[in-house]
Coordinates of C-alpha atoms in Angstrom, one line a residue:
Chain A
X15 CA 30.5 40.7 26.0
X16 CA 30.7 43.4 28.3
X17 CA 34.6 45.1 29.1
X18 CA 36.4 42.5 31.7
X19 CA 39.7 44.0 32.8
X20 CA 42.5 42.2 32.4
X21 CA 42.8 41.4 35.7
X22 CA 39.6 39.5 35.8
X23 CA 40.4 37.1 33.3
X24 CA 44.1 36.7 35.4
X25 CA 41.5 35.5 38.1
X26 CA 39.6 33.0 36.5
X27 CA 42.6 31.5 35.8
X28 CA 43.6 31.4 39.5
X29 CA 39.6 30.5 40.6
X30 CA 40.1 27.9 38.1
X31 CA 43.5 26.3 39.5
X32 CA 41.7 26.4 43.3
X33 CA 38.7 24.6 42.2
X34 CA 41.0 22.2 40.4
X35 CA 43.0 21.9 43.9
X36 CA 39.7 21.8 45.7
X37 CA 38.9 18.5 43.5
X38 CA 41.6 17.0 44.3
X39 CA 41.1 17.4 48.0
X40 CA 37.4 16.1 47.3
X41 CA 35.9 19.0 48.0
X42 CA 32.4 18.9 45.9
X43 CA 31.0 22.4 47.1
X44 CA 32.7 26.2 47.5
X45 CA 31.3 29.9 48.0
X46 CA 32.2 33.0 47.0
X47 CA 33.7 33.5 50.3
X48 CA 35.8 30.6 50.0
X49 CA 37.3 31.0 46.9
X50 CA 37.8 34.9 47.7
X51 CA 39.9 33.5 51.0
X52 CA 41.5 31.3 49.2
X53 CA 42.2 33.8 45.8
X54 CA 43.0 36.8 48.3
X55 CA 40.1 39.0 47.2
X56 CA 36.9 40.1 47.9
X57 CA 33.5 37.4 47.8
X58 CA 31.7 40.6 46.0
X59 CA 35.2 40.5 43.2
X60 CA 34.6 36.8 42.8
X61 CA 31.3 37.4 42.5
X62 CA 31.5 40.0 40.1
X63 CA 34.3 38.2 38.3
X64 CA 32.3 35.2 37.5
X65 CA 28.6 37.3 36.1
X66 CA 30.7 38.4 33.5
X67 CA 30.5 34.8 31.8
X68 CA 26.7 33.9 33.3
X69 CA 25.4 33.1 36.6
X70 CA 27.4 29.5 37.9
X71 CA 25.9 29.4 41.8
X72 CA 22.6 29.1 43.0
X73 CA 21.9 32.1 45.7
X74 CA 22.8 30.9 49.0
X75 CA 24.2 27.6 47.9
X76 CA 27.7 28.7 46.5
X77 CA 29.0 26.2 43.5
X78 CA 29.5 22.7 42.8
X79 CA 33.1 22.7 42.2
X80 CA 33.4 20.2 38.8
X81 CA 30.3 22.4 37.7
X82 CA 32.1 26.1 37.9
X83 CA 35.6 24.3 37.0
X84 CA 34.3 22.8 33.8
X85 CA 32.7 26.1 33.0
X86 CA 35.9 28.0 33.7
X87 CA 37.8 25.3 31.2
X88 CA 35.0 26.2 28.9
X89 CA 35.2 30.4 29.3
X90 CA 39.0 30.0 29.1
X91 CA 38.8 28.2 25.9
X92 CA 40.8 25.2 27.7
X93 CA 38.1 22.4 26.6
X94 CA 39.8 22.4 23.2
X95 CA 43.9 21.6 21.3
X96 CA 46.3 25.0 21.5
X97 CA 49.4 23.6 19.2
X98 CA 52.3 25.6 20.6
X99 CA 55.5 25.9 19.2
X100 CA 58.8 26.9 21.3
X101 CA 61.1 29.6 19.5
X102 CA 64.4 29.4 22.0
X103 CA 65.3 26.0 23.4
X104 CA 67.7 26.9 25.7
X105 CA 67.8 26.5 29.7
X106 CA 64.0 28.5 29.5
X107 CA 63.0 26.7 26.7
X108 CA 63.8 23.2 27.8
X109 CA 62.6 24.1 31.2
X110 CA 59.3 24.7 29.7
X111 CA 59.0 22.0 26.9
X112 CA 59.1 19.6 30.5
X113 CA 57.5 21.5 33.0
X114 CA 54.9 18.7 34.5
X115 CA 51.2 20.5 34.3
X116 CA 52.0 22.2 30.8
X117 CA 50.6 19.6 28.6
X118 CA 47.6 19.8 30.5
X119 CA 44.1 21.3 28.8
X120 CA 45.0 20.1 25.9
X121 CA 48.5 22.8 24.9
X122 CA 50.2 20.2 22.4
X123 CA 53.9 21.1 21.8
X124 CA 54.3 20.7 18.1
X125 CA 57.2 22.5 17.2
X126 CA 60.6 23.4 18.6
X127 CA 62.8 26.2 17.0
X128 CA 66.1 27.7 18.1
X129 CA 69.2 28.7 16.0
X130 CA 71.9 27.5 18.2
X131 CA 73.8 24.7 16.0
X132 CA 74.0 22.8 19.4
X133 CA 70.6 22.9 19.0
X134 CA 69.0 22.2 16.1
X135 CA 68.5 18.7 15.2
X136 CA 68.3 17.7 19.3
X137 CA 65.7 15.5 20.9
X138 CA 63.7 17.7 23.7
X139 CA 61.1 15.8 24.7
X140 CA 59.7 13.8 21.5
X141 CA 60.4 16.6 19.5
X142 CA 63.2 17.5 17.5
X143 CA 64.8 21.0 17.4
X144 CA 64.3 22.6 14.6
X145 CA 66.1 26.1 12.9
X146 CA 63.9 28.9 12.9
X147 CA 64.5 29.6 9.3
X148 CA 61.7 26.7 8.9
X149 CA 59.5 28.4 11.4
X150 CA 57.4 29.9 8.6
X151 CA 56.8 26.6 6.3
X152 CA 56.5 24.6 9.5
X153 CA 53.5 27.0 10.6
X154 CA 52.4 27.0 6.7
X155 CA 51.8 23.0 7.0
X156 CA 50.8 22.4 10.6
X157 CA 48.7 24.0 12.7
X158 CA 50.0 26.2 15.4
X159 CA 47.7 28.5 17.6
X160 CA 50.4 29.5 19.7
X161 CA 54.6 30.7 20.0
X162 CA 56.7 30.5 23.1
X163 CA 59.5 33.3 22.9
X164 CA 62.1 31.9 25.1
X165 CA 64.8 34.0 23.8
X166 CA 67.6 35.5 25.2
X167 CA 66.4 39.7 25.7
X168 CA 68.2 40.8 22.7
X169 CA 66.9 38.3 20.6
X170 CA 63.1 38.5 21.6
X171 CA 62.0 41.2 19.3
X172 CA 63.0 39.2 15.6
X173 CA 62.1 36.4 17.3
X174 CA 58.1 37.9 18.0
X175 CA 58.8 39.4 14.4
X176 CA 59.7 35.8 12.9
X177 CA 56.5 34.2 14.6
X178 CA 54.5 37.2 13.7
X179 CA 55.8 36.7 9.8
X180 CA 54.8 32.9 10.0
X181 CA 51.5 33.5 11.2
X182 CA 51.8 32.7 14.5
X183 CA 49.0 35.1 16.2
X184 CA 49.3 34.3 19.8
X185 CA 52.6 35.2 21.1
X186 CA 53.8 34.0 24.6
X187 CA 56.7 35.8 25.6
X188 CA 59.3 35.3 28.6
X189 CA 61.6 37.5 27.9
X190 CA 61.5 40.4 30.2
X191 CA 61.5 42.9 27.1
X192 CA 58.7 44.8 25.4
X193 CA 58.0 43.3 21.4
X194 CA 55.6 44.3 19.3
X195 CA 55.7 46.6 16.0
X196 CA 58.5 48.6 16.0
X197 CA 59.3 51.9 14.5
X198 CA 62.0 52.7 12.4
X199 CA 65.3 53.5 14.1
X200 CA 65.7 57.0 14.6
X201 CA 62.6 57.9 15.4
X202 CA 62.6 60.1 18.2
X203 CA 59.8 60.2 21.6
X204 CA 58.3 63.6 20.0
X205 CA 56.5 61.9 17.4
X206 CA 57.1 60.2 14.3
X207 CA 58.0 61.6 11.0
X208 CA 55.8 61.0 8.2
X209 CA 58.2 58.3 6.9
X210 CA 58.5 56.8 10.3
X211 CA 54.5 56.6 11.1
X212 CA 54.2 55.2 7.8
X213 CA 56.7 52.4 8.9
X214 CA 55.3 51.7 12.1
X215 CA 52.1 51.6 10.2
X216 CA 53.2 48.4 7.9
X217 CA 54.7 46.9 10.5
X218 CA 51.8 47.7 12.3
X219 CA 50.0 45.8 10.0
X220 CA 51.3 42.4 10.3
X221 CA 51.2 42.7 14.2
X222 CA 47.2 43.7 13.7
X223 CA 44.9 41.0 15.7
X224 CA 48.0 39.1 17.5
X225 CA 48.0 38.7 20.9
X226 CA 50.9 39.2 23.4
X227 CA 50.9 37.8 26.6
X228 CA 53.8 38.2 29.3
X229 CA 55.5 35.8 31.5
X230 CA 58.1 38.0 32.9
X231 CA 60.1 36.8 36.0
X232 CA 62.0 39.5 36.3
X233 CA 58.7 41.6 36.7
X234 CA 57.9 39.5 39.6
X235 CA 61.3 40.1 40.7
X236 CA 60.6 44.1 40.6
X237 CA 57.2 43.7 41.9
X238 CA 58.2 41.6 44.8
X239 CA 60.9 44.5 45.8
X240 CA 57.9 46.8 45.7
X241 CA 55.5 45.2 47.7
X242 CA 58.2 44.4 50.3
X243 CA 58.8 47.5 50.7
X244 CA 55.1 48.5 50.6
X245 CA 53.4 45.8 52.0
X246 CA 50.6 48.0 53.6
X247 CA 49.5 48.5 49.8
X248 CA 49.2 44.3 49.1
X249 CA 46.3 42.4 50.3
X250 CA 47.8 40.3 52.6
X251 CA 48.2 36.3 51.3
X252 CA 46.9 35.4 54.5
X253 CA 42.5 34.9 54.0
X254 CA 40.7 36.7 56.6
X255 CA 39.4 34.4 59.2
X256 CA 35.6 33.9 58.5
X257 CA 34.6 31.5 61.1
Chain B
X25 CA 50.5 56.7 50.0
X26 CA 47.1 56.1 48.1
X27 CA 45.6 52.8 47.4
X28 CA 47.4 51.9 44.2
X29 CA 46.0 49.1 41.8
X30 CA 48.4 46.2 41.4
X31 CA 48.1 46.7 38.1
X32 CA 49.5 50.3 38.0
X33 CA 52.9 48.4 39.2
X34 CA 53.0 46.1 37.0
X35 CA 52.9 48.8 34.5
X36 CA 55.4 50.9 36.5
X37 CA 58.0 47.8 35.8
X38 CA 56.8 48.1 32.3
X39 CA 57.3 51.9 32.0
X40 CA 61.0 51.1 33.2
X41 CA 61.8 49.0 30.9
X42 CA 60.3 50.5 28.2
X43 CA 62.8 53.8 29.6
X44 CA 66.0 51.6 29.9
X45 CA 65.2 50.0 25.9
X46 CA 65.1 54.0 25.1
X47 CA 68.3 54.8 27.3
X48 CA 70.1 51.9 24.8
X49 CA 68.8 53.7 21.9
X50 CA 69.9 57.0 22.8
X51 CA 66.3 58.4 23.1
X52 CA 66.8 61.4 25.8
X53 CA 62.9 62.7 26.2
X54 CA 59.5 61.1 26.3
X55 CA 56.2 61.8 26.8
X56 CA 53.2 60.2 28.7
X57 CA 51.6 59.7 25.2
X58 CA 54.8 57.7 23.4
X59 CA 55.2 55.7 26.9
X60 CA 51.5 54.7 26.5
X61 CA 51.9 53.8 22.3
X62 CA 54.8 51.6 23.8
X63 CA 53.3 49.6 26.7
X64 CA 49.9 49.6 24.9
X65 CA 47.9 52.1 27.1
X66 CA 46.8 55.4 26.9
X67 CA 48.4 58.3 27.7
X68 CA 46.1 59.2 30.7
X69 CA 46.5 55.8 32.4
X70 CA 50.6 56.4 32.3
X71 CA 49.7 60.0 33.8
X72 CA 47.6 58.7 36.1
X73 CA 50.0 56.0 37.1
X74 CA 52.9 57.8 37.7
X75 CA 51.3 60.6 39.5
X76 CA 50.9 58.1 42.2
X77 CA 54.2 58.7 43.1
X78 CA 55.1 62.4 42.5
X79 CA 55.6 64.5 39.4
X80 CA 58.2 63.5 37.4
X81 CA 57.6 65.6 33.7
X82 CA 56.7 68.9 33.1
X83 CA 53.4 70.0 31.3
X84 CA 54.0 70.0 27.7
X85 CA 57.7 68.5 27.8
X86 CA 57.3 65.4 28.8
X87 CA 59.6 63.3 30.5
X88 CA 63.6 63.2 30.5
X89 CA 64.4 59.2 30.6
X90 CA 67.6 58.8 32.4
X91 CA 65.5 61.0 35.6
X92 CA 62.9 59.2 35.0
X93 CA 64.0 56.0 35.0
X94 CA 66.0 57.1 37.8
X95 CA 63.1 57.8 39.7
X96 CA 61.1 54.7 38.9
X97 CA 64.2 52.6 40.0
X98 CA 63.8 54.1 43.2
X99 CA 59.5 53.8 43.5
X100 CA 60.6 49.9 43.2
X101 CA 63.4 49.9 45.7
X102 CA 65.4 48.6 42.8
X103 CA 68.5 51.1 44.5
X104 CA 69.0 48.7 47.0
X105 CA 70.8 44.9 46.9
X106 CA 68.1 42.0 47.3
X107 CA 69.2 38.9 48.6
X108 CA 67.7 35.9 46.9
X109 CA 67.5 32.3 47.7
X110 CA 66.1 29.7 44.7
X111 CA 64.5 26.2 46.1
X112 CA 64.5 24.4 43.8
X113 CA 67.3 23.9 41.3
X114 CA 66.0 21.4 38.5
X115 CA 65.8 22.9 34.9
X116 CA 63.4 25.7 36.0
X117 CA 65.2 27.0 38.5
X118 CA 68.8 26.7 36.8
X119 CA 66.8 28.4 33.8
X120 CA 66.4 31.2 36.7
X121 CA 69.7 31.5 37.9
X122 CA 71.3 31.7 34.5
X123 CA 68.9 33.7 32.7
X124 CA 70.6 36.9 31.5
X125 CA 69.7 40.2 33.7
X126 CA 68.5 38.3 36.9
X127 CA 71.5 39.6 38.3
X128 CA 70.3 43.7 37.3
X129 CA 69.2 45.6 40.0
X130 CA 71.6 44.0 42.3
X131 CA 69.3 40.8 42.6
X132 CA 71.8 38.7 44.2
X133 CA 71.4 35.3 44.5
X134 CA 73.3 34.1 47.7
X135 CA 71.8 30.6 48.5
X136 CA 70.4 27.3 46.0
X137 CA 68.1 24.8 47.9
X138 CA 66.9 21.4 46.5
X139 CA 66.1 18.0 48.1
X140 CA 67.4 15.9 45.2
X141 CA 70.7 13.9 45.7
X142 CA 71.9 14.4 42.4
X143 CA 71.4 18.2 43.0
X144 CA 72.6 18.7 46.4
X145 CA 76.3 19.9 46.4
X146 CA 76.4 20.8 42.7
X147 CA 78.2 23.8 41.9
X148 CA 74.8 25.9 39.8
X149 CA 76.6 29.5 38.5
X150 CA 79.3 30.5 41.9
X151 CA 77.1 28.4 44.1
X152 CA 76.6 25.1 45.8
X153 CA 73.3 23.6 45.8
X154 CA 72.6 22.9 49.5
X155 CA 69.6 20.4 51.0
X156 CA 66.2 22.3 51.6
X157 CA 67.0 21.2 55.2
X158 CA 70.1 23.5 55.4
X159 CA 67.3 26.5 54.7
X160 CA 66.5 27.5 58.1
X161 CA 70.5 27.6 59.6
X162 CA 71.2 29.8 56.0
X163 CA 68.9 32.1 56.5
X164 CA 69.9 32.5 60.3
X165 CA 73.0 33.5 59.2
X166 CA 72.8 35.1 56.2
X167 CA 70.5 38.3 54.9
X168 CA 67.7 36.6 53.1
X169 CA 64.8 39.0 51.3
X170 CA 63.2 37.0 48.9
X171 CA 63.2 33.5 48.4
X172 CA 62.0 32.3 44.4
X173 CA 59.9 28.8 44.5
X174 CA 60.7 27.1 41.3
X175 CA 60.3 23.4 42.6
X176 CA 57.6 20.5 41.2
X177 CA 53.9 21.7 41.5
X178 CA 53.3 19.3 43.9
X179 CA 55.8 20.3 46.1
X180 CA 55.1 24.3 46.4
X181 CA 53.0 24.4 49.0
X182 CA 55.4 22.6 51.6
X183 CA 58.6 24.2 50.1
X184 CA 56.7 27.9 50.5
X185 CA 56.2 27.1 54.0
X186 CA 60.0 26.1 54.8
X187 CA 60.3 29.7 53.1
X188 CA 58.3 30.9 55.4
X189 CA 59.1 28.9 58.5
X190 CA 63.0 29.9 57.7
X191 CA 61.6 33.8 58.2
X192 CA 61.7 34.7 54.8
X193 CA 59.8 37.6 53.8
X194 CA 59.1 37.5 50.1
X195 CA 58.3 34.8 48.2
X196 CA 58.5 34.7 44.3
X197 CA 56.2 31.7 43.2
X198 CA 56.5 30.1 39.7
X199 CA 54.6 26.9 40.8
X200 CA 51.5 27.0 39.0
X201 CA 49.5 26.6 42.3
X202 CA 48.3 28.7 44.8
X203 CA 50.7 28.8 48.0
X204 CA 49.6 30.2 51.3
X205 CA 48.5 29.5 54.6
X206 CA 46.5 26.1 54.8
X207 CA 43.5 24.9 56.5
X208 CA 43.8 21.2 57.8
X209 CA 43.0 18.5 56.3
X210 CA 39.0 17.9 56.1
X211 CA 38.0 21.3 55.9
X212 CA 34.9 22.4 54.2
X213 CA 34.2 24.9 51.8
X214 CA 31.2 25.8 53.9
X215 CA 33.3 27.0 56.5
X216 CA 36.2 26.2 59.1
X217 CA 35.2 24.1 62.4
X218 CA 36.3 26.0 65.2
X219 CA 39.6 23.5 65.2
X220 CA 39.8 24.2 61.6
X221 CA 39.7 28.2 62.4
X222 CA 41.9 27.6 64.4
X223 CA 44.8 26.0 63.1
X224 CA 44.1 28.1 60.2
X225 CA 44.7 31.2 62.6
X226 CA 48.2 29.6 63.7
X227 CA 49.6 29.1 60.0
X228 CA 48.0 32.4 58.9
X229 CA 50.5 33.9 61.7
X230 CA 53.1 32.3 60.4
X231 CA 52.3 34.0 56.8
X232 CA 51.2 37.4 58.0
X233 CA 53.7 39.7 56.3
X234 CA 54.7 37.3 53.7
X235 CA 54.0 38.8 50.4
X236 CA 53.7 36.8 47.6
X237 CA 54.1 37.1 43.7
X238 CA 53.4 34.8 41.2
X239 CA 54.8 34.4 38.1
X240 CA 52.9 31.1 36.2
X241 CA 53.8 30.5 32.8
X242 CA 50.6 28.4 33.1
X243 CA 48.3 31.2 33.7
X244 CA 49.7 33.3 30.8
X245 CA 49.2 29.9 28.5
X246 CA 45.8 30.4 30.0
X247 CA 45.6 33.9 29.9
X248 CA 46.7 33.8 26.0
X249 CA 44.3 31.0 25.0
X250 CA 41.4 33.5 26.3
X251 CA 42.6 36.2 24.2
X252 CA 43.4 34.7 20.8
X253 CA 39.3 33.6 21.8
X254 CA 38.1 37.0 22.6
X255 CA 40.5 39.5 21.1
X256 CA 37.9 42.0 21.3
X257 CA 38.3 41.9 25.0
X258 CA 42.0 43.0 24.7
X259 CA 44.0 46.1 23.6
X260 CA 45.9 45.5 20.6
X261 CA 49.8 45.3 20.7
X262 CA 49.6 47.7 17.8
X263 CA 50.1 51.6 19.0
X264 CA 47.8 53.8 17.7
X265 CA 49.6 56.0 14.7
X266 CA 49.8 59.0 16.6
X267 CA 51.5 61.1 13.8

């Protein structure tokens, strides 16, 4: 597949939620220009968005929404089970295990891990708190394609590290903190020492092929400030008027 | 200012952190290239990025962190107090208010907004949760810059537009929907009727100026599904070994 910026694939995922919303209006047809006025971009982004996974419209005749939505599901890998496990059932955690919508496409919570003694051994949902010292022989007898980190900040990094050590190689993280390998303490921003880059390197190692995706709130906090203050560089939420 | 990608601020926010985790551990100096190993880009795109605003490092020294991150602060208008409203105060939004660090950057939250009876006139953190309907007078009489949508899925779109009808300015949206100005009822994807074009025109004047950010734990379940499919498609979390 050809290289698709990252911010393409955020798209789908928003072409994909209007054509769901579009559905549910009954709305069986949709353009380029449409879902560009309704997604905030350009027709020729959506456009070039979409050829990166084949050609969905006929020229001239736009889509047929459950056509493009089910082969959005099907690009996004949504048409099949994501077991997910939460590491961090507090407030976040909790908030997330019952968010309406987030056992839709098939994302099956099948594990819930915290260390809080309050915790552990609690009903959320129909699940039952676990400690996350069983994280790694819960992920060695079930399967689990996915971990929520809904840690406190300080807690985020040896919780990725905990879920990266059980297997877990798809990493969901809320906490507004960067995790991934670390190197060793005292390494300093010039470089590492041999030791050091031979640290990061194993550690490295166990973080090879797992994937880290961001939900950060505070982000949107900070990027909100921005574009307030900048809003002549934000495409305005309001669609150009095409009639 | 030049056009600047969205993208290059979200990686802005993520340079800043990355700068205040090195601030904790003492780290003094960095470069574009140990910035880059640590948000997972290359060294050029941090150049690149941070050359939209000025020139913060010197060739060959790289970057001190506390003027750095002094400097980024201020690119985000993160120097200045942002008054925040939340509507919507089930478990998300509670999650919101009490998550540690909301309250950095002198994010304030001065107002909580629900429609349920067994919210309204609880006492959430140092505040009273008052009825949606109270959102208009409040923000009359009180300095409002952001308001964060953390209400039911189903119920974003209306609660955005009380945002907006109320005259606030910023909207922080963790509905996983897309919120913005609507076209009536009956419209089709082929186009508005002139009525439709029109009534869209009203709302859209209603919106213009409103930016909006998103932060959808949905999308990112998405987003990561995608990835762990096609991790090709996406930079590793692993820095390269620069040593």
């Amino acid at each position: 597949m050809a290289e698709i910026p990252t911010a393409a694939i955020s798209r789908l995922v928003t072409y994909l939620r209007i054509l769901e919303q579009l559905e549910t209006q009954d709305v069986s047809r949709t353009s380029s220009t449409d879902l560009a006025e309704r997604a905030g971009v350009t027709a020729f982004q959506v456009r070039k968005d979409l050829a990166y996974f084949g050609r969905f419209g006929t020229r001239g005749m736009g889509y047929t929404v459950p056509i493009l939505k089910r082969e959005l599901v099907r690009v996004l890998g949504l048409n099949q089970t994501w077991n997910v496990v939460i590491v961090g059932v507090g407030r976040l955690g909790q908030a997330i295990a019952n968010y309406p919508g987030a056992s839709d496409y098939q994302f099956q919570y099948v594990g819930l891990f915290d260390v809080s003694p309050e915790l552990v051994g609690r009903r959320v949902r129909d699940l039952t708190v676990q400690h996350i010292s069983d994280l790694r022989d819960f992920v060695r007898d079930h399967r689990v394609d996915m971990g929520f980190l809904a840690v406190p900040p300080d807690r985020a990094q040896d919780a990725a590290q905990a879920l990266v050590n059980a297997g877990v190689r798809g990493i969901l993280n809320f906490a507004p903190v960067v995790i991934g390998p670390r190197p060793p303490e005292g390494r300093t921003a010039e470089g590492h020492s041999h030791n050091a880059a031979h640290a990061l390197q194993e550690s490295g190692d166990d973080w090879r092929g797992v994937i880290v995706e961001n939900v950060d709130f505070l982000a949107g906090m900070k990027r909100l400030a921005f574009y307030i203050l900048n809003p002549h560089l934000k495409d305005s939420p309001v669609p150009e008027d095409t009639a």
